[in-house]
């Protein structure tokens, strides 16, 4: 088994030549000697992993290390009873089942945002508020812990009695996804805490990153194998952590850098954040290399300036610094608000700009019909990312910049993320370059080689918003500073966008159907509007399987989910329809005020205005939408294809038997759909998982159960037949 990472650095190297040719211990040797040798190998591998990731030191060759790893694996295969949970060989687990998804996990402590500041004055104001709240005389009395704000992916690691049991993404800050198997592959994440005694429960949060040099080597490795080059380290990190096979994740040179302890039961932590970080280092995490403890806001600003000056020499991408009070007791006094903590802030660096040539301006049609200009530029590096396109916001913005193809323009990454044109660097020369036409982006040409509608590509051609939609040809309408295509029911980008919205989380929640798949369905003629969504159930499997990268299992999963999700509450149905001004919250208000869809369709403007938070404009748009014959046709088509609007209560059986439980379903339920059962469990405070694991508390078994039942039996998970499940839901569990 090849364990060394493809870039040469996802695992590190052990002692020396003496082991490189070592012979595996034979079975004739005593168990004690075998056990001792295995532990010696584990400790050696851990030591060199830590040397490399924490200290940047490599002592021996890759070949020597690989020999050690193979020896350990060979011994463990011959002596499985001696395998330990924290062995380096145990980092890679089984992949997710085909079509599976990560379980949702609610954070015990929400992962709140950090207040983002841009100027020294804003930082001083932040400190002044802290000083006033704490009743201090000067900010010099405060000690701040300052550290780089790395541009990575946040994650939480949870340990029980010193053993890693769960790894969770940030998600929306309240709920994340369980990616334990993937985080176990990160070489500097300790599978078991090094120092004893260990806390009963420990939650450590940090940033998953890829260093610049390792990212470059990883891309070289991919290029040698004909694999696509990755654009930047952060996106590569995020993509790796979302992969379904941990063996593939292990190939990425990921690192974990802790930045806080948010839970610790059964162990008394020091009151200093800096000391807590040192404690994490003793437990086996990466020690902070660039962190400092400074006095007062002056120390914070001086640190921020130093870090900004040398940002290009730091091994990782960073977009600012984070300053947090070092005293944990003071943090508790300050507390939090609904969105952010009050005891820390992020001081962002000045955005880095580059200059490049503007090749074209393309007017695109958005989901809501709004026409938005986008710039095509010559490729340019901005903060380690190659930029080829940049936002131009709206018509007024482009006219205000006064730019045209051929001009040299300033490009920056807004918030260091979204590329945008910020200004004119130099006007184009009067004469047209000889190769200008040859450099027109191919994506802006039609099938005959001509220029597509809405594309401005001629040298020094003035910008003007088109009078007709570039997609469907409809005459556009102006709404203030925006221009919109009114052809809601016939403009392809809008139809696709409304379909994406319909299957999204605020609508029918069809997880197995993504935007790329929806585009394929429209291209193949299998869909002409969102009204055709559930008619896919009537389409022969062989037609869908013929689509690129669609398999029989993909089609089966999609049809199964479409069938399960046809029963929907009124508020979610309304939210799915893309009614102007009706999002999730307004849909709930309408569903509470009108008992049925027919009552809402017949509602007068006066009845709509009587609802709190609905004004004249919103009421008018809702009324106009329902009066449109095409809206009525959409609703009728959905109902004709089997969509059933149900009262929320009919999908939920009251009780609290599943509070805190993690429930997995297998087989076919007779009394309710899988979707209804999921909602019922969630309504009682439980969570529904997709696969059986040690964390699963209940497996509900319907007809024709699969392999999950056998795994539940092996793990000792409580199994409930459908009648037992229904009794528990109703509170009658005997």
XYZ file of C-alpha atoms in Angstrom, residues 295-557:
263
model
C -0.158 44.499 25.191
C -2.985 46.797 24.205
C -4.370 47.704 20.815
C -1.048 49.275 19.867
C 0.574 45.856 20.039
C -2.189 44.403 17.872
C -1.739 47.050 15.187
C 2.032 46.672 15.171
C 1.655 42.888 14.724
C -0.868 43.382 11.923
C 1.526 45.701 10.080
C 4.426 43.243 10.398
C 2.324 40.347 9.133
C 1.013 42.357 6.174
C 4.522 43.362 5.169
C 5.724 39.756 5.086
C 2.503 38.030 3.955
C 4.199 36.787 0.780
C 6.962 35.037 2.733
C 4.602 33.160 5.078
C 4.117 29.528 3.928
C 0.316 29.765 3.922
C -2.210 32.035 2.250
C -3.519 34.581 4.759
C -5.817 37.578 4.382
C -5.376 39.293 7.739
C -4.803 38.716 11.439
C -7.077 37.752 14.318
C -6.807 39.466 17.711
C -8.508 37.832 20.694
C -8.378 38.571 24.398
C -5.935 36.227 26.093
C -7.851 36.166 29.407
C -10.627 33.555 29.186
C -12.527 35.047 32.134
C -12.754 38.401 30.373
C -14.102 36.641 27.281
C -16.865 35.117 29.369
C -17.796 38.558 30.730
C -17.964 40.042 27.235
C -19.912 37.123 25.736
C -21.389 37.060 22.231
C -24.219 38.458 20.167
C -26.360 36.511 17.712
C -23.680 36.489 15.009
C -20.237 37.261 16.417
C -18.094 37.054 19.521
C -17.438 40.329 21.346
C -13.883 39.536 22.474
C -12.096 39.073 19.150
C -11.846 40.713 15.743
C -10.264 40.041 12.365
C -8.158 42.841 10.881
C -8.108 42.285 7.111
C -5.128 43.154 4.957
C -5.437 45.697 2.194
C -6.684 43.906 -0.920
C -3.952 43.145 -3.434
C -4.509 44.458 -6.954
C -3.044 43.493 -10.300
C -3.353 44.952 -13.782
C -4.336 43.128 -16.958
C -5.943 43.702 -20.360
C -9.733 43.768 -20.667
C -10.606 41.462 -23.582
C -14.404 41.630 -23.553
C -17.531 42.469 -21.575
C -20.223 39.806 -21.561
C -23.769 40.512 -20.393
C -25.194 37.479 -18.591
C -28.755 36.708 -17.520
C -29.180 35.773 -13.871
C -31.669 33.473 -12.180
C -34.045 36.366 -11.505
C -33.691 37.740 -15.048
C -31.294 40.513 -14.085
C -28.710 41.362 -16.753
C -25.214 41.576 -15.272
C -21.988 42.521 -17.091
C -18.918 40.317 -16.592
C -15.345 41.074 -17.660
C -13.114 38.699 -19.635
C -9.462 39.565 -18.951
C -6.061 38.183 -19.845
C -5.121 35.648 -17.131
C -3.452 37.319 -14.159
C -2.392 36.101 -10.699
C -4.102 37.827 -7.759
C -3.200 36.476 -4.323
C -2.220 33.112 -5.740
C -5.347 32.719 -7.891
C -5.442 32.943 -11.680
C -8.190 35.408 -12.620
C -9.806 35.218 -16.079
C -13.220 36.734 -15.297
C -14.319 39.478 -12.950
C -17.598 41.002 -11.864
C -18.700 44.415 -13.142
C -21.846 44.628 -10.956
C -24.234 46.636 -13.154
C -24.548 49.102 -16.032
C -23.829 52.196 -13.929
C -20.665 50.614 -12.529
C -19.223 49.916 -15.991
C -20.109 53.381 -17.295
C -18.580 54.935 -14.182
C -15.303 53.088 -14.771
C -15.276 54.231 -18.394
C -13.570 51.060 -19.597
C -13.626 49.314 -22.977
C -11.963 46.241 -24.520
C -8.255 46.863 -24.984
C -7.894 48.971 -21.837
C -5.550 47.885 -19.050
C -7.597 47.581 -15.866
C -7.049 47.017 -12.144
C -8.266 43.658 -10.793
C -8.617 42.737 -7.148
C -10.305 39.967 -5.204
C -13.147 41.535 -3.236
C -12.792 40.310 0.316
C -9.787 38.477 -1.186
C -12.270 36.072 -2.786
C -14.444 37.423 -5.641
C -12.459 39.023 -8.504
C -13.690 42.437 -9.584
C -12.539 45.305 -11.807
C -11.778 48.349 -9.659
C -10.562 50.927 -12.140
C -8.835 51.958 -15.346
C -5.041 51.603 -15.258
C -4.293 52.723 -18.833
C -6.430 53.425 -21.866
C -5.971 51.277 -24.952
C -3.621 52.494 -27.671
C -5.406 54.061 -30.690
C -4.327 51.386 -33.162
C -5.863 47.921 -33.058
C -3.331 45.135 -32.242
C -2.871 42.761 -35.167
C -3.821 39.722 -33.099
C -6.855 41.250 -31.353
C -9.487 39.205 -33.185
C -7.534 35.983 -32.625
C -7.662 36.527 -28.860
C -11.457 36.866 -28.585
C -12.586 34.250 -25.995
C -14.066 31.187 -27.696
C -16.906 31.082 -25.163
C -18.225 34.344 -26.653
C -18.571 32.914 -30.160
C -21.628 31.149 -31.548
C -21.672 27.908 -33.547
C -20.931 29.782 -36.792
C -17.957 31.644 -35.345
C -19.836 34.919 -34.949
C -20.072 36.909 -31.710
C -22.856 35.917 -29.338
C -25.576 38.377 -28.303
C -24.634 40.509 -25.322
C -20.859 40.277 -25.895
C -18.788 43.412 -26.453
C -15.486 42.302 -27.964
C -14.428 44.907 -30.544
C -11.328 46.922 -29.701
C -12.324 50.090 -27.765
C -16.026 49.338 -28.342
C -18.130 51.467 -25.929
C -20.240 49.554 -23.425
C -24.022 49.629 -23.765
C -26.574 47.392 -22.091
C -28.502 45.422 -24.762
C -32.120 46.347 -25.441
C -33.020 42.664 -25.807
C -32.223 39.688 -23.593
C -29.022 37.976 -24.847
C -30.592 34.587 -24.106
C -34.201 34.726 -25.315
C -34.429 38.008 -27.289
C -37.197 39.502 -25.126
C -37.222 43.307 -24.808
C -35.639 44.142 -21.469
C -37.204 46.350 -18.796
C -35.472 48.843 -16.537
C -35.981 48.822 -12.774
C -33.934 51.640 -11.278
C -30.264 50.972 -11.956
C -30.958 47.379 -12.988
C -32.025 45.885 -16.315
C -34.133 42.734 -16.335
C -35.517 40.218 -18.811
C -39.258 39.906 -18.057
C -39.583 36.524 -19.794
C -39.706 34.589 -16.534
C -41.410 31.558 -18.054
C -39.442 31.334 -21.318
C -35.878 32.544 -20.764
C -33.560 29.543 -20.429
C -31.195 30.859 -17.676
C -34.236 31.822 -15.609
C -35.922 28.463 -16.168
C -32.780 26.624 -15.107
C -32.302 28.941 -12.141
C -35.901 28.489 -10.995
C -35.504 24.729 -11.274
C -32.309 24.846 -9.200
C -34.219 26.882 -6.631
C -37.178 24.468 -6.689
C -35.005 21.444 -5.839
C -33.034 23.377 -3.211
C -33.294 23.266 0.540
C -35.998 25.901 0.787
C -38.106 23.961 -1.732
C -38.505 20.237 -2.376
C -34.987 19.464 -1.109
C -33.995 17.029 -3.879
C -30.408 16.435 -2.762
C -29.529 14.069 -5.616
C -30.175 16.670 -8.350
C -27.564 19.392 -8.799
C -27.326 22.339 -11.193
C -25.095 20.563 -13.733
C -27.531 17.661 -13.901
C -30.436 20.069 -14.390
C -28.612 21.722 -17.302
C -28.131 18.271 -18.844
C -31.868 17.568 -18.539
C -32.704 20.824 -20.321
C -30.073 20.191 -23.019
C -31.503 16.730 -23.660
C -35.057 18.094 -23.931
C -36.204 16.108 -20.888
C -37.208 19.358 -19.160
C -38.600 22.561 -20.605
C -39.574 24.254 -17.350
C -39.652 23.583 -13.584
C -43.118 22.089 -14.157
C -41.432 19.023 -15.666
C -39.480 18.146 -12.501
C -41.677 15.310 -11.252
C -42.500 14.126 -14.777
C -38.979 12.707 -14.771
C -40.542 9.808 -12.861
C -42.432 8.895 -16.044
C -39.355 8.975 -18.268
C -37.755 5.582 -19.090
C -34.619 4.829 -17.095
C -32.600 4.064 -20.223
C -33.081 7.636 -21.514
C -31.728 9.147 -18.318
C -28.887 6.635 -18.006
C -27.751 7.711 -21.484
C -26.839 11.169 -20.127
C -23.137 11.775 -19.556
C -21.968 10.396 -16.183
C -25.444 9.200 -15.217
C -25.609 5.584 -14.109
C -28.415 3.241 -13.188
C -27.852 3.942 -9.496
C -27.948 7.703 -10.086
C -31.282 7.392 -11.870
C -32.693 5.027 -9.237
C -31.683 7.365 -6.395
